[in-house]
Amino acid sequence: MDIEPIRTVCDQVREQVRKTVVGQDAALDLMLVALLSEGHVLLEGVPGTAKTLLAQSFARALSLDFGRIQFTPDLMPGDVLGTNLFNFQTSDFKLTKGPIFTQVLLADEINRTPPKTQAALLQAMHERHVTIDGATHDLGDDFMVIATQNPIEQQGTYPLPEAQLDRFLFKHVLDYPSREEERAIVARHGHRTVMPDLADFGLAAVADAAALAAARRTIAGLRLSGEIIDYIVDIVRATREHESLEFGASPRSANMIATAARAYAALQGRDYVIPDDVKFIALPALRHRIVLAPGAEIEGLQPDAVIQQILEQIPAPR
């Protein structure tokens, strides 16, 4: 199985995105894995950590249509999906498509809109089509949601329900850049206060829909040994038995980890999955799927710490 084209394209995407975004390599890798796994990504980080620029550059490098929704408390489901409007000239209804009809959708500050509007994304994220007035509309295989949320401000927000969180393949927490990275950011973008124009950086598309479809077919055929399957299942089941957790991860998460581990292995140039692939995927794939027990919350325990404990306790296959 030839996985070299996948690695080459992903390296080219990284090279293009780095023309505009400094750092955030882990976030970019997870976004690539999610796209190749037909998954979605939730990015959590304070304002000003390049979440929007990263998503926009990512879409441009892959020649995918980019759309953005600024979620607000007064946003309605029809503002996301679109609606049928009556045309008095033709005496019939015509669909006015909402911003969800794109390929890479940035759901900015998704936790600032009520659950009713958040739920407008559920069908699209799971089935890649939407239903409007009884008619189903396809969104395409490349449809991907990159949602953002601010971890600092909780006033006026609506935490995502478990069903919505479970639709995201990954939840990634963006850190502040290092001093060297921050200096490079100021040197590159310190002459403007608005979103930069990607054309100014010579960011070019290095892949198309056909290349992505071929990559997904190749990844689906990557080898996953019985020992790796056991390892994934043991990790997921351990989340349901850990004393610090009230609820663990679902069987769906095990399938998602297996698919994502295949994609990540391909990014590394391998046609087989190793335990380190699973370990890299496990933290962002599980942190939003577990619920701490009340006692653990009182003690100040964090979900990431529990997952790390589980990864240390479950023996990796050799």
mmCIF file of N, CA, C and O in Angstrom, residues 10-92:
data_model
loop_
_atom_site.group_PDB
_atom_site.id
_atom_site.type_symbol
_atom_site.label_atom_id
_atom_site.label_comp_id
_atom_site.label_asym_id
_atom_site.label_seq_id
_atom_site.Cartn_x
_atom_site.Cartn_y
_atom_site.Cartn_z
ATOM 1 N N CYS A 10 0.317 16.080 3.089
ATOM 2 C CA CYS A 10 0.215 16.639 4.439
ATOM 3 C C CYS A 10 1.422 17.513 4.761
ATOM 4 O O CYS A 10 1.278 18.569 5.400
ATOM 5 N N ASP A 11 2.611 17.106 4.330
ATOM 6 C CA ASP A 11 3.798 17.941 4.526
ATOM 7 C C ASP A 11 3.661 19.262 3.766
ATOM 8 O O ASP A 11 4.055 20.330 4.258
ATOM 9 N N GLN A 12 3.093 19.203 2.566
ATOM 10 C CA GLN A 12 2.894 20.416 1.779
ATOM 11 C C GLN A 12 1.857 21.337 2.429
ATOM 12 O O GLN A 12 2.014 22.563 2.413
ATOM 13 N N VAL A 13 0.806 20.739 3.004
ATOM 14 C CA VAL A 13 -0.196 21.545 3.700
ATOM 15 C C VAL A 13 0.438 22.244 4.896
ATOM 16 O O VAL A 13 0.207 23.442 5.128
ATOM 17 N N ARG A 14 1.235 21.520 5.660
ATOM 18 C CA ARG A 14 1.925 22.138 6.802
ATOM 19 C C ARG A 14 2.791 23.308 6.335
ATOM 20 O O ARG A 14 2.812 24.371 6.962
ATOM 21 N N GLU A 15 3.510 23.096 5.241
ATOM 22 C CA GLU A 15 4.395 24.139 4.728
ATOM 23 C C GLU A 15 3.601 25.384 4.341
ATOM 24 O O GLU A 15 4.035 26.514 4.622
ATOM 25 N N GLN A 16 2.449 25.197 3.720
ATOM 26 C CA GLN A 16 1.643 26.342 3.304
ATOM 27 C C GLN A 16 1.045 27.069 4.504
ATOM 28 O O GLN A 16 1.084 28.300 4.583
ATOM 29 N N VAL A 17 0.486 26.323 5.450
ATOM 30 C CA VAL A 17 -0.158 26.939 6.611
ATOM 31 C C VAL A 17 0.859 27.697 7.450
ATOM 32 O O VAL A 17 0.555 28.758 8.013
ATOM 33 N N ARG A 18 2.069 27.200 7.508
ATOM 34 C CA ARG A 18 3.107 27.876 8.295
ATOM 35 C C ARG A 18 3.523 29.218 7.703
ATOM 36 O O ARG A 18 4.246 29.985 8.348
ATOM 37 N N LYS A 19 3.088 29.499 6.480
ATOM 38 C CA LYS A 19 3.353 30.822 5.912
ATOM 39 C C LYS A 19 2.587 31.905 6.657
ATOM 40 O O LYS A 19 3.017 33.063 6.686
ATOM 41 N N THR A 20 1.452 31.528 7.243
ATOM 42 C CA THR A 20 0.632 32.514 7.951
ATOM 43 C C THR A 20 0.583 32.273 9.455
ATOM 44 O O THR A 20 0.537 33.220 10.233
ATOM 45 N N VAL A 21 0.588 30.999 9.874
ATOM 46 C CA VAL A 21 0.426 30.659 11.292
ATOM 47 C C VAL A 21 1.757 30.203 11.859
ATOM 48 O O VAL A 21 2.420 29.321 11.297
ATOM 49 N N VAL A 22 2.134 30.781 12.979
ATOM 50 C CA VAL A 22 3.362 30.392 13.666
ATOM 51 C C VAL A 22 2.995 29.439 14.800
ATOM 52 O O VAL A 22 2.140 29.742 15.633
ATOM 53 N N GLY A 23 3.630 28.275 14.832
ATOM 54 C CA GLY A 23 3.333 27.290 15.868
ATOM 55 C C GLY A 23 2.028 26.557 15.609
ATOM 56 O O GLY A 23 1.573 26.421 14.469
ATOM 57 N N GLN A 24 1.399 26.059 16.682
ATOM 58 C CA GLN A 24 0.143 25.316 16.613
ATOM 59 C C GLN A 24 0.266 24.082 15.724
ATOM 60 O O GLN A 24 -0.696 23.691 15.031
ATOM 61 N N ASP A 25 1.426 23.426 15.743
ATOM 62 C CA ASP A 25 1.640 22.247 14.911
ATOM 63 C C ASP A 25 0.737 21.083 15.314
ATOM 64 O O ASP A 25 0.239 20.351 14.458
ATOM 65 N N ALA A 26 0.520 20.908 16.620
ATOM 66 C CA ALA A 26 -0.335 19.810 17.074
ATOM 67 C C ALA A 26 -1.770 20.013 16.596
ATOM 68 O O ALA A 26 -2.436 19.063 16.167
ATOM 69 N N ALA A 27 -2.251 21.251 16.657
ATOM 70 C CA ALA A 27 -3.610 21.548 16.182
ATOM 71 C C ALA A 27 -3.736 21.251 14.697
ATOM 72 O O ALA A 27 -4.733 20.674 14.244
ATOM 73 N N LEU A 28 -2.728 21.623 13.924
ATOM 74 C CA LEU A 28 -2.762 21.383 12.486
ATOM 75 C C LEU A 28 -2.756 19.887 12.175
ATOM 76 O O LEU A 28 -3.497 19.416 11.299
ATOM 77 N N ASP A 29 -1.937 19.120 12.886
ATOM 78 C CA ASP A 29 -1.908 17.669 12.679
ATOM 79 C C ASP A 29 -3.263 17.047 12.992
ATOM 80 O O ASP A 29 -3.744 16.168 12.255
ATOM 81 N N LEU A 30 -3.886 17.483 14.076
ATOM 82 C CA LEU A 30 -5.199 16.937 14.431
ATOM 83 C C LEU A 30 -6.259 17.321 13.406
ATOM 84 O O LEU A 30 -7.163 16.530 13.107
ATOM 85 N N MET A 31 -6.166 18.514 12.844
ATOM 86 C CA MET A 31 -7.111 18.921 11.801
ATOM 87 C C MET A 31 -6.925 18.079 10.545
ATOM 88 O O MET A 31 -7.903 17.690 9.888
ATOM 89 N N LEU A 32 -5.681 17.763 10.193
ATOM 90 C CA LEU A 32 -5.422 16.895 9.044
ATOM 91 C C LEU A 32 -5.965 15.494 9.289
ATOM 92 O O LEU A 32 -6.592 14.889 8.418
ATOM 93 N N VAL A 33 -5.714 14.976 10.490
ATOM 94 C CA VAL A 33 -6.232 13.652 10.835
ATOM 95 C C VAL A 33 -7.755 13.637 10.781
ATOM 96 O O VAL A 33 -8.369 12.707 10.258
ATOM 97 N N ALA A 34 -8.385 14.685 11.316
ATOM 98 C CA ALA A 34 -9.841 14.761 11.323
ATOM 99 C C ALA A 34 -10.397 14.799 9.905
ATOM 100 O O ALA A 34 -11.379 14.124 9.591
ATOM 101 N N LEU A 35 -9.779 15.579 9.031
ATOM 102 C CA LEU A 35 -10.254 15.671 7.647
ATOM 103 C C LEU A 35 -10.149 14.321 6.952
ATOM 104 O O LEU A 35 -11.073 13.905 6.241
ATOM 105 N N LEU A 36 -9.043 13.613 7.156
ATOM 106 C CA LEU A 36 -8.850 12.317 6.516
ATOM 107 C C LEU A 36 -9.699 11.236 7.173
ATOM 108 O O LEU A 36 -9.922 10.174 6.578
ATOM 109 N N SER A 37 -10.178 11.490 8.390
ATOM 110 C CA SER A 37 -11.028 10.536 9.105
ATOM 111 C C SER A 37 -12.507 10.907 9.031
ATOM 112 O O SER A 37 -13.332 10.285 9.686
ATOM 113 N N GLU A 38 -12.817 11.950 8.273
ATOM 114 C CA GLU A 38 -14.183 12.464 8.151
ATOM 115 C C GLU A 38 -14.740 12.869 9.520
ATOM 116 O O GLU A 38 -15.879 12.579 9.869
ATOM 117 N N GLY A 39 -13.892 13.539 10.290
ATOM 118 C CA GLY A 39 -14.278 13.973 11.626
ATOM 119 C C GLY A 39 -14.300 15.490 11.738
ATOM 120 O O GLY A 39 -14.047 16.221 10.772
ATOM 121 N N HIS A 40 -14.605 15.964 12.946
ATOM 122 C CA HIS A 40 -14.709 17.391 13.224
ATOM 123 C C HIS A 40 -13.849 17.727 14.448
ATOM 124 O O HIS A 40 -13.550 16.848 15.264
ATOM 125 N N VAL A 41 -13.477 18.995 14.574
ATOM 126 C CA VAL A 41 -12.544 19.405 15.619
ATOM 127 C C VAL A 41 -13.121 20.572 16.414
ATOM 128 O O VAL A 41 -13.676 21.516 15.833
ATOM 129 N N LEU A 42 -12.999 20.488 17.732
ATOM 130 C CA LEU A 42 -13.359 21.580 18.636
ATOM 131 C C LEU A 42 -12.065 22.178 19.185
ATOM 132 O O LEU A 42 -11.286 21.476 19.839
ATOM 133 N N LEU A 43 -11.824 23.447 18.887
ATOM 134 C CA LEU A 43 -10.627 24.136 19.357
ATOM 135 C C LEU A 43 -10.989 25.036 20.529
ATOM 136 O O LEU A 43 -11.867 25.895 20.405
ATOM 137 N N GLU A 44 -10.330 24.825 21.643
ATOM 138 C CA GLU A 44 -10.569 25.656 22.820
ATOM 139 C C GLU A 44 -9.307 26.458 23.113
ATOM 140 O O GLU A 44 -8.229 25.903 23.279
ATOM 141 N N GLY A 45 -9.472 27.761 23.179
ATOM 142 C CA GLY A 45 -8.318 28.609 23.450
ATOM 143 C C GLY A 45 -8.745 30.042 23.671
ATOM 144 O O GLY A 45 -9.824 30.458 23.242
ATOM 145 N N VAL A 46 -7.910 30.785 24.338
ATOM 146 C CA VAL A 46 -8.211 32.184 24.614
ATOM 147 C C VAL A 46 -8.199 32.968 23.307
ATOM 148 O O VAL A 46 -7.604 32.531 22.312
ATOM 149 N N PRO A 47 -8.854 34.120 23.261
ATOM 150 C CA PRO A 47 -8.841 34.925 22.033
ATOM 151 C C PRO A 47 -7.419 35.310 21.631
ATOM 152 O O PRO A 47 -6.557 35.533 22.476
ATOM 153 N N GLY A 48 -7.209 35.364 20.324
ATOM 154 C CA GLY A 48 -5.912 35.812 19.820
ATOM 155 C C GLY A 48 -4.880 34.723 19.656
ATOM 156 O O GLY A 48 -3.687 35.027 19.507
ATOM 157 N N THR A 49 -5.301 33.455 19.654
ATOM 158 C CA THR A 49 -4.346 32.354 19.480
ATOM 159 C C THR A 49 -4.420 31.756 18.075
ATOM 160 O O THR A 49 -4.060 30.600 17.868
ATOM 161 N N ALA A 50 -4.937 32.516 17.119
ATOM 162 C CA ALA A 50 -4.908 32.180 15.681
ATOM 163 C C ALA A 50 -5.833 31.042 15.291
ATOM 164 O O ALA A 50 -5.578 30.347 14.306
ATOM 165 N N LYS A 51 -6.923 30.854 16.025
ATOM 166 C CA LYS A 51 -7.853 29.781 15.682
ATOM 167 C C LYS A 51 -8.509 30.023 14.331
ATOM 168 O O LYS A 51 -8.575 29.129 13.483
ATOM 169 N N THR A 52 -8.994 31.244 14.112
ATOM 170 C CA THR A 52 -9.650 31.564 12.838
ATOM 171 C C THR A 52 -8.653 31.546 11.688
ATOM 172 O O THR A 52 -8.941 30.991 10.615
ATOM 173 N N LEU A 53 -7.498 32.134 11.882
ATOM 174 C CA LEU A 53 -6.474 32.155 10.834
ATOM 175 C C LEU A 53 -6.022 30.745 10.488
ATOM 176 O O LEU A 53 -5.791 30.424 9.308
ATOM 177 N N LEU A 54 -5.915 29.885 11.483
ATOM 178 C CA LEU A 54 -5.508 28.498 11.250
ATOM 179 C C LEU A 54 -6.537 27.774 10.390
ATOM 180 O O LEU A 54 -6.183 27.085 9.422
ATOM 181 N N ALA A 55 -7.822 27.929 10.723
ATOM 182 C CA ALA A 55 -8.880 27.264 9.958
ATOM 183 C C ALA A 55 -8.937 27.783 8.530
ATOM 184 O O ALA A 55 -9.091 27.012 7.573
ATOM 185 N N GLN A 56 -8.808 29.086 8.362
ATOM 186 C CA GLN A 56 -8.882 29.691 7.037
ATOM 187 C C GLN A 56 -7.688 29.252 6.173
ATOM 188 O O GLN A 56 -7.853 28.922 4.989
ATOM 189 N N SER A 57 -6.507 29.232 6.751
ATOM 190 C CA SER A 57 -5.312 28.816 6.015
ATOM 191 C C SER A 57 -5.384 27.331 5.666
ATOM 192 O O SER A 57 -4.965 26.920 4.571
ATOM 193 N N PHE A 58 -5.907 26.549 6.574
ATOM 194 C CA PHE A 58 -6.071 25.110 6.358
ATOM 195 C C PHE A 58 -6.965 24.850 5.145
ATOM 196 O O PHE A 58 -6.630 24.041 4.267
ATOM 197 N N ALA A 59 -8.102 25.534 5.080
ATOM 198 C CA ALA A 59 -9.019 25.352 3.959
ATOM 199 C C ALA A 59 -8.384 25.801 2.647
ATOM 200 O O ALA A 59 -8.533 25.137 1.607
ATOM 201 N N ARG A 60 -7.676 26.942 2.670
ATOM 202 C CA ARG A 60 -7.054 27.463 1.445
ATOM 203 C C ARG A 60 -6.006 26.479 0.909
ATOM 204 O O ARG A 60 -5.928 26.258 -0.309
ATOM 205 N N ALA A 61 -5.205 25.902 1.785
ATOM 206 C CA ALA A 61 -4.150 24.984 1.349
ATOM 207 C C ALA A 61 -4.706 23.710 0.724
ATOM 208 O O ALA A 61 -4.021 23.048 -0.052
ATOM 209 N N LEU A 62 -5.956 23.378 1.053
ATOM 210 C CA LEU A 62 -6.580 22.166 0.527
ATOM 211 C C LEU A 62 -7.617 22.474 -0.547
ATOM 212 O O LEU A 62 -8.375 21.597 -0.944
ATOM 213 N N SER A 63 -7.672 23.722 -0.995
ATOM 214 C CA SER A 63 -8.623 24.198 -2.013
ATOM 215 C C SER A 63 -10.057 23.831 -1.652
ATOM 216 O O SER A 63 -10.843 23.426 -2.508
ATOM 217 N N LEU A 64 -10.394 23.971 -0.367
ATOM 218 C CA LEU A 64 -11.741 23.715 0.109
ATOM 219 C C LEU A 64 -12.458 25.027 0.366
ATOM 220 O O LEU A 64 -11.849 26.005 0.820
ATOM 221 N N ASP A 65 -13.757 25.050 0.082
ATOM 222 C CA ASP A 65 -14.549 26.246 0.358
ATOM 223 C C ASP A 65 -14.605 26.484 1.864
ATOM 224 O O ASP A 65 -14.808 25.545 2.644
ATOM 225 N N PHE A 66 -14.441 27.737 2.259
ATOM 226 C CA PHE A 66 -14.413 28.092 3.679
ATOM 227 C C PHE A 66 -15.602 28.969 4.014
ATOM 228 O O PHE A 66 -15.932 29.911 3.281
ATOM 229 N N GLY A 67 -16.282 28.630 5.109
ATOM 230 C CA GLY A 67 -17.393 29.429 5.595
ATOM 231 C C GLY A 67 -17.264 29.658 7.082
ATOM 232 O O GLY A 67 -16.645 28.854 7.790
ATOM 233 N N ARG A 68 -17.836 30.752 7.561
ATOM 234 C CA ARG A 68 -17.706 31.096 8.976
ATOM 235 C C ARG A 68 -19.045 31.561 9.519
ATOM 236 O O ARG A 68 -19.755 32.329 8.872
ATOM 237 N N ILE A 69 -19.393 31.066 10.703
ATOM 238 C CA ILE A 69 -20.587 31.517 11.407
ATOM 239 C C ILE A 69 -20.152 32.057 12.760
ATOM 240 O O ILE A 69 -19.493 31.344 13.532
ATOM 241 N N GLN A 70 -20.492 33.294 13.046
ATOM 242 C CA GLN A 70 -20.251 33.864 14.369
ATOM 243 C C GLN A 70 -21.474 33.562 15.224
ATOM 244 O O GLN A 70 -22.536 34.132 15.025
ATOM 245 N N PHE A 71 -21.345 32.634 16.142
ATOM 246 C CA PHE A 71 -22.485 32.229 16.960
ATOM 247 C C PHE A 71 -22.754 33.280 18.037
ATOM 248 O O PHE A 71 -21.843 33.703 18.748
ATOM 249 N N THR A 72 -24.016 33.665 18.126
ATOM 250 C CA THR A 72 -24.458 34.683 19.085
ATOM 251 C C THR A 72 -25.730 34.200 19.770
ATOM 252 O O THR A 72 -26.394 33.271 19.284
ATOM 253 N N PRO A 73 -26.108 34.792 20.906
ATOM 254 C CA PRO A 73 -27.305 34.329 21.634
ATOM 255 C C PRO A 73 -28.604 34.430 20.841
ATOM 256 O O PRO A 73 -29.549 33.688 21.128
ATOM 257 N N ASP A 74 -28.673 35.337 19.850
ATOM 258 C CA ASP A 74 -29.923 35.501 19.106
ATOM 259 C C ASP A 74 -29.918 34.754 17.772
ATOM 260 O O ASP A 74 -30.841 34.912 16.971
ATOM 261 N N LEU A 75 -28.901 33.941 17.510
ATOM 262 C CA LEU A 75 -28.842 33.188 16.262
ATOM 263 C C LEU A 75 -29.888 32.075 16.266
ATOM 264 O O LEU A 75 -30.061 31.376 17.273
ATOM 265 N N MET A 76 -30.572 31.887 15.155
ATOM 266 C CA MET A 76 -31.611 30.875 15.029
ATOM 267 C C MET A 76 -31.150 29.746 14.106
ATOM 268 O O MET A 76 -30.252 29.941 13.265
ATOM 269 N N PRO A 77 -31.753 28.541 14.210
ATOM 270 C CA PRO A 77 -31.360 27.436 13.321
ATOM 271 C C PRO A 77 -31.450 27.791 11.843
ATOM 272 O O PRO A 77 -30.610 27.375 11.047
ATOM 273 N N GLY A 78 -32.475 28.565 11.469
ATOM 274 C CA GLY A 78 -32.599 28.959 10.069
ATOM 275 C C GLY A 78 -31.455 29.822 9.590
ATOM 276 O O GLY A 78 -31.134 29.830 8.390
ATOM 277 N N ASP A 79 -30.824 30.565 10.508
ATOM 278 C CA ASP A 79 -29.666 31.381 10.140
ATOM 279 C C ASP A 79 -28.468 30.514 9.789
ATOM 280 O O ASP A 79 -27.539 30.966 9.106
ATOM 281 N N VAL A 80 -28.464 29.279 10.283
ATOM 282 C CA VAL A 80 -27.374 28.340 10.017
ATOM 283 C C VAL A 80 -27.677 27.492 8.783
ATOM 284 O O VAL A 80 -26.838 27.347 7.882
ATOM 285 N N LEU A 81 -28.884 26.928 8.739
ATOM 286 C CA LEU A 81 -29.232 25.982 7.680
ATOM 287 C C LEU A 81 -29.723 26.669 6.412
ATOM 288 O O LEU A 81 -29.491 26.182 5.303
ATOM 289 N N GLY A 82 -30.432 27.778 6.556
ATOM 290 C CA GLY A 82 -31.106 28.401 5.436
ATOM 291 C C GLY A 82 -32.603 28.180 5.536
ATOM 292 O O GLY A 82 -33.098 27.507 6.459
ATOM 293 N N THR A 83 -33.344 28.696 4.588
ATOM 294 C CA THR A 83 -34.805 28.579 4.638
ATOM 295 C C THR A 83 -35.384 28.688 3.238
ATOM 296 O O THR A 83 -34.747 29.224 2.315
ATOM 297 N N ASN A 84 -36.602 28.166 3.086
ATOM 298 C CA ASN A 84 -37.314 28.288 1.817
ATOM 299 C C ASN A 84 -38.107 29.585 1.816
ATOM 300 O O ASN A 84 -38.937 29.817 2.691
ATOM 301 N N LEU A 85 -37.851 30.431 0.832
ATOM 302 C CA LEU A 85 -38.541 31.714 0.705
ATOM 303 C C LEU A 85 -39.451 31.696 -0.524
ATOM 304 O O LEU A 85 -39.092 31.127 -1.565
ATOM 305 N N PHE A 86 -40.616 32.304 -0.386
ATOM 306 C CA PHE A 86 -41.575 32.321 -1.488
ATOM 307 C C PHE A 86 -41.176 33.370 -2.515
ATOM 308 O O PHE A 86 -40.911 34.533 -2.187
ATOM 309 N N ASN A 87 -41.113 32.928 -3.776
ATOM 310 C CA ASN A 87 -40.782 33.817 -4.888
ATOM 311 C C ASN A 87 -42.086 34.233 -5.565
ATOM 312 O O ASN A 87 -42.761 33.419 -6.199
ATOM 313 N N PHE A 88 -42.446 35.496 -5.428
ATOM 314 C CA PHE A 88 -43.721 35.959 -5.974
ATOM 315 C C PHE A 88 -43.719 35.992 -7.504
ATOM 316 O O PHE A 88 -44.774 35.937 -8.133
ATOM 317 N N GLN A 89 -42.555 36.057 -8.122
ATOM 318 C CA GLN A 89 -42.487 36.080 -9.582
ATOM 319 C C GLN A 89 -42.768 34.707 -10.184
ATOM 320 O O GLN A 89 -43.410 34.592 -11.222
ATOM 321 N N THR A 90 -42.268 33.666 -9.513
ATOM 322 C CA THR A 90 -42.467 32.306 -10.028
ATOM 323 C C THR A 90 -43.550 31.554 -9.265
ATOM 324 O O THR A 90 -43.893 30.426 -9.631
ATOM 325 N N SER A 91 -44.062 32.145 -8.183
ATOM 326 C CA SER A 91 -45.121 31.540 -7.360
ATOM 327 C C SER A 91 -44.713 30.184 -6.793
ATOM 328 O O SER A 91 -45.517 29.242 -6.736
ATOM 329 N N ASP A 92 -43.460 30.045 -6.389
ATOM 330 C CA ASP A 92 -43.019 28.830 -5.709
ATOM 331 C C ASP A 92 -41.946 29.196 -4.691
ATOM 332 O O ASP A 92 -41.498 30.344 -4.612
#
